[in-house]
Short mmCIF file of C-alpha atoms in Angstrom, two decimals:
data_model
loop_
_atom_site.label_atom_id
_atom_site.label_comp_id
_atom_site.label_asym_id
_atom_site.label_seq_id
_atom_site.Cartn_x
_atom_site.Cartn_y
_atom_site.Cartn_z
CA UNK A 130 45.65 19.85 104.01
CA UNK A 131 41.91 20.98 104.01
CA UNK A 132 42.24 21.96 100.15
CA UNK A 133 43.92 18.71 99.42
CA UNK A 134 41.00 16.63 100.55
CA UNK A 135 38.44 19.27 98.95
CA UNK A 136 39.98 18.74 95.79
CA UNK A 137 40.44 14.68 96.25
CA UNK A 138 36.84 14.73 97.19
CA UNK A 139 35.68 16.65 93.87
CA UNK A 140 37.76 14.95 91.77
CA UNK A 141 35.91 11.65 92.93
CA UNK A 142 32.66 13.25 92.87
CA UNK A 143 33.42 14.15 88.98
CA UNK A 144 34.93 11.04 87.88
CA UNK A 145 32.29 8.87 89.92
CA UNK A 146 28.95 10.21 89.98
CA UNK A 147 26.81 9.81 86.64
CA UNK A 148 29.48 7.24 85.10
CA UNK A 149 26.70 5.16 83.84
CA UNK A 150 24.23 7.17 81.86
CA UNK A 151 21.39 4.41 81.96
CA UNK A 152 19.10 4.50 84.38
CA UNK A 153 18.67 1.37 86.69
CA UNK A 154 21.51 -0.79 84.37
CA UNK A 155 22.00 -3.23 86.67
CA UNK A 156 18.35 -4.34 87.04
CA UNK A 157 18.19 -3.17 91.19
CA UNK A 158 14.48 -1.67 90.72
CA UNK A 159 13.21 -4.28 88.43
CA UNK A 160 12.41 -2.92 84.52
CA UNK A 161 12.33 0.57 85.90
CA UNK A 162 13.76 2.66 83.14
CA UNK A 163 13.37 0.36 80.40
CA UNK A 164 10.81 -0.28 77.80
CA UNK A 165 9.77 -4.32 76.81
CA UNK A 166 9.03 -5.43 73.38
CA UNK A 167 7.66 -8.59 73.24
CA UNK A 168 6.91 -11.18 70.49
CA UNK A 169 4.89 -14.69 71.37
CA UNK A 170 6.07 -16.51 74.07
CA UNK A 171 8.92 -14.86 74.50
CA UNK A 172 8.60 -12.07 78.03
CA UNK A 173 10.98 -9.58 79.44
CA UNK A 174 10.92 -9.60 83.21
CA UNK A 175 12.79 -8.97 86.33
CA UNK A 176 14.84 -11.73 87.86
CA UNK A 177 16.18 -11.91 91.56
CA UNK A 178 18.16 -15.38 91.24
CA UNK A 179 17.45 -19.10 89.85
CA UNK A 180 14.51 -17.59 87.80
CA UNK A 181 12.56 -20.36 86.38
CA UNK A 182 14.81 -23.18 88.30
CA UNK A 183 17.67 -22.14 85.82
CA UNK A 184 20.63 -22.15 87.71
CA UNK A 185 22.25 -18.39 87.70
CA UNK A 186 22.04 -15.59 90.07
CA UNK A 187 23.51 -11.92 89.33
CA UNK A 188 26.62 -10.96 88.32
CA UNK A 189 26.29 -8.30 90.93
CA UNK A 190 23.68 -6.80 93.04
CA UNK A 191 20.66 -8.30 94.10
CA UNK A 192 18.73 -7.83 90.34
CA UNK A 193 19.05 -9.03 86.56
CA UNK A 194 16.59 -9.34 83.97
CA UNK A 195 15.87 -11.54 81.25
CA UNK A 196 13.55 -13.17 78.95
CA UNK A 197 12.24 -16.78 79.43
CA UNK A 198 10.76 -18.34 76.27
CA UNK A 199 9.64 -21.32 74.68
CA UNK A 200 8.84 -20.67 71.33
CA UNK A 201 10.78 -22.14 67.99
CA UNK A 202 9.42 -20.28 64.43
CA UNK A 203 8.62 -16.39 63.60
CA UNK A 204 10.43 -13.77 65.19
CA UNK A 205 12.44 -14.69 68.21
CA UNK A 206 13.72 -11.41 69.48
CA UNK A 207 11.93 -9.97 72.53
CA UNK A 208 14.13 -6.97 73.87
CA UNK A 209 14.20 -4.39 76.13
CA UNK A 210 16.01 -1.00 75.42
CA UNK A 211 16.50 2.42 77.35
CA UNK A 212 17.20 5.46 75.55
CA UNK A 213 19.25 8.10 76.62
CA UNK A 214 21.14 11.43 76.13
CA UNK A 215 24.83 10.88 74.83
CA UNK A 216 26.95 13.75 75.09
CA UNK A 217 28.57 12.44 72.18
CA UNK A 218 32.42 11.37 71.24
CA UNK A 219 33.95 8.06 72.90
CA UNK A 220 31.07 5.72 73.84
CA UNK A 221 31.62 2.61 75.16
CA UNK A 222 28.70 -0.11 76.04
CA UNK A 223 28.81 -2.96 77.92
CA UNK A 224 26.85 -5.66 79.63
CA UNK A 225 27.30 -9.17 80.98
CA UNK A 226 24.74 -11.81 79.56
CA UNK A 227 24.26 -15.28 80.59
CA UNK A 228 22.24 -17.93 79.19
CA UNK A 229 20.95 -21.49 79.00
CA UNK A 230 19.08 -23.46 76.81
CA UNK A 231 17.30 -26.92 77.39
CA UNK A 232 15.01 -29.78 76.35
CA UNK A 233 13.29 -32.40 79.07
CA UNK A 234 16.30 -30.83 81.35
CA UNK A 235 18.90 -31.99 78.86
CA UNK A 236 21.19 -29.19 77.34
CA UNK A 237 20.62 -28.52 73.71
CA UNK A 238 22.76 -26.67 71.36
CA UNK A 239 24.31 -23.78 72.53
CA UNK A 240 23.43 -21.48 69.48
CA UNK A 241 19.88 -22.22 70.28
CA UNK A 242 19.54 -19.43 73.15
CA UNK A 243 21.24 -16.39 73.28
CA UNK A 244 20.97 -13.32 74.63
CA UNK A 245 22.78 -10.12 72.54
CA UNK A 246 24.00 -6.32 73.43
CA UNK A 247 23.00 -3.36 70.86
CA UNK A 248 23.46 -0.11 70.46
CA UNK A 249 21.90 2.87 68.31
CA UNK A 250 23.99 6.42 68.43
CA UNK A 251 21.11 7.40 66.12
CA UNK A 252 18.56 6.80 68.95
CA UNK A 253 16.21 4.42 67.37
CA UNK A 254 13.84 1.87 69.15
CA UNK A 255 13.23 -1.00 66.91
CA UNK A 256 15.76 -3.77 66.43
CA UNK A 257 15.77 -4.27 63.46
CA UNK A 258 17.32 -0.94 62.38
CA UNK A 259 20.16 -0.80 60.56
CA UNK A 260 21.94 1.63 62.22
CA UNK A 261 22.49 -0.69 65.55
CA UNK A 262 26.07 -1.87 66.20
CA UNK A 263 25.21 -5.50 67.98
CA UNK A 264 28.05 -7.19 69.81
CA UNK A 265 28.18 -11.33 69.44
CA UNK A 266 25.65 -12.85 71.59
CA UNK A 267 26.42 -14.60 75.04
CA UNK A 268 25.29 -18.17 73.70
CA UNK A 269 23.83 -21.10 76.26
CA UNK A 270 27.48 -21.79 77.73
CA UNK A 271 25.58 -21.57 81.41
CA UNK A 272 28.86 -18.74 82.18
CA UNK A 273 28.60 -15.15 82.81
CA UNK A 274 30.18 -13.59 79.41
CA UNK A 275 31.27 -9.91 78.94
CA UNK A 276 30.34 -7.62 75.61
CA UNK A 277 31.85 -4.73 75.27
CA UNK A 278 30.57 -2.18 72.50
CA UNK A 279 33.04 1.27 71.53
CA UNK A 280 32.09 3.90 69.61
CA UNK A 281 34.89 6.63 69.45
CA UNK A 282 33.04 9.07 67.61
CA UNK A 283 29.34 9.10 68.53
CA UNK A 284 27.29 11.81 67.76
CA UNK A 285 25.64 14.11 70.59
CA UNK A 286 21.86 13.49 71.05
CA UNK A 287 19.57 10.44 71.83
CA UNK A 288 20.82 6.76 71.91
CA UNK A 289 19.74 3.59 72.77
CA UNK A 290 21.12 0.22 74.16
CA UNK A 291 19.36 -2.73 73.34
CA UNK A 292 19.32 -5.99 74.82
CA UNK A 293 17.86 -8.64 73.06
CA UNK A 294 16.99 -12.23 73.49
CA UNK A 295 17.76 -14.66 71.03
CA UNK A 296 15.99 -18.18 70.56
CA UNK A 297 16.54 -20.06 67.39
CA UNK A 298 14.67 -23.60 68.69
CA UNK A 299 12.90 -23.93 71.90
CA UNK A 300 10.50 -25.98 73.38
CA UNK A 301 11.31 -26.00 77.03
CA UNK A 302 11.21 -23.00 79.47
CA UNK A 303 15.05 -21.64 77.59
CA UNK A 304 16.38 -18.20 79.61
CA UNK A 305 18.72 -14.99 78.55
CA UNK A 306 19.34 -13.14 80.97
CA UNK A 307 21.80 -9.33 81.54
CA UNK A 308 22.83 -7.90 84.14
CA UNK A 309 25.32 -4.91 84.76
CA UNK A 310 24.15 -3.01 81.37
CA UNK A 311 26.80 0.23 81.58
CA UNK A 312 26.82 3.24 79.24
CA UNK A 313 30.13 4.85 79.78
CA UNK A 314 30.77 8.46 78.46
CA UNK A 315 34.36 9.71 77.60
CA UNK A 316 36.99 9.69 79.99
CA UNK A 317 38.58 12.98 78.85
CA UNK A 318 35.36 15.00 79.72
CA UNK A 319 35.24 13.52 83.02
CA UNK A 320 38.32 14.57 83.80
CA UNK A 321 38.01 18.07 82.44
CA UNK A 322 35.31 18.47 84.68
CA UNK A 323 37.21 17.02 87.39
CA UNK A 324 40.23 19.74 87.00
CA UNK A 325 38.30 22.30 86.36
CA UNK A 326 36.11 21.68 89.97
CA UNK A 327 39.53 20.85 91.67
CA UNK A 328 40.29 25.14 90.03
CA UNK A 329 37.42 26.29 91.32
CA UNK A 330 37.89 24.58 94.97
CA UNK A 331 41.30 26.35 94.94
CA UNK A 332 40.00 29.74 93.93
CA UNK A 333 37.39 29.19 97.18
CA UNK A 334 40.07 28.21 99.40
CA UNK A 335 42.59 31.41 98.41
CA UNK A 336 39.46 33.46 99.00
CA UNK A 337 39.02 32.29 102.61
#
């Protein structure tokens, strides 16, 4: 009985622990982890809930982040992005974006505000390299949307996940916000590990 619960208990340790391979994903210690790139108005920050008035709090947690901007012409892409060591093979991305866009408190388009997933298995930190797989953008529907990014064969080594805001025409105080940003390595290896703790609990136990 005492070796069945050592190994259930490893095998959750190995499947559970390090799952996500960012660092702070879901916003809980404000930017920690991340870097901010900014252009004009447009600022990455921290969010608890209704930032700005806008009416959205986080998909989970306490946290979210997001970028609150009122600019219309040049660039319009402030992002954040972490980089990170991928072990390499199935990678799969995801993130939940929300966001809202608005003139004298009167919904404009939605394809005016967005807010858009990316990620680099090359490991780059500019957006605009052409090696980033980008997922559609969550447009200014005011509803939590999911992205989901899967890369089966990634190579091992650095990485990056972007998340980037998107404003195409704003005047007014427009928001994108993320929340719940997940880097996900491959199953398999987590479940190699997994078996091969649940051996090694065995071997201890026969010993004793």
């Amino acid at each position: 009985m005492k070796r069945l619960m050592l190994v259930a208990a490893l095998l959750a340790l190995a499947t559970g622990v390090h799952a996500n391979l960012l660092v702070n994903g879901g916003f809980e210690d404000g930017l920690n982890g991340w870097t901010t790139v900014t252009f004009f108005s447009g600022n990455w920050q921290p969010f608890g809930a209704t930032p700005f008035g806008h009416p959205v709090s986080p998909i989970e947690g306490s946290g979210m982040a997001g970028a609150i901007s009122s600019w219309d012409t040049s660039r319009n892409e402030a992002y954040i992005y972490q980089q990170f060591n991928n072990p390499g093979g199935y990678t799969e991305v995801s993130f939940w974006g929300w966001a809202r866009a608005k003139f004298g408190d009167n919904p404009t388009s939605i394809y005016d505000v967005g807010v858009q997933l990316g990620f680099d298995p090359l490991g780059s930190n500019d957006s605009l390299d052409p090696n980033i797989i980008w997922a559609d953008p969550v447009w200014a529907t005011q509803q939590w949307e999911k992205r989901t990014i899967v890369v089966p064969n990634a190579p091992a080594g650095t990485a990056t996940v972007f998340i980037k805001s998107i404003h195409k025409f704003g005047i007014e105080w427009n928001v994108g916000v993320a929340d719940d940003v997940q880097v996900v390595p491959e199953p398999g290896s987590l479940m190699a590990m997994a078996a091969g703790l649940a051996g090694m609990a065995g071997m201890f136990l026969r010993k004793r």
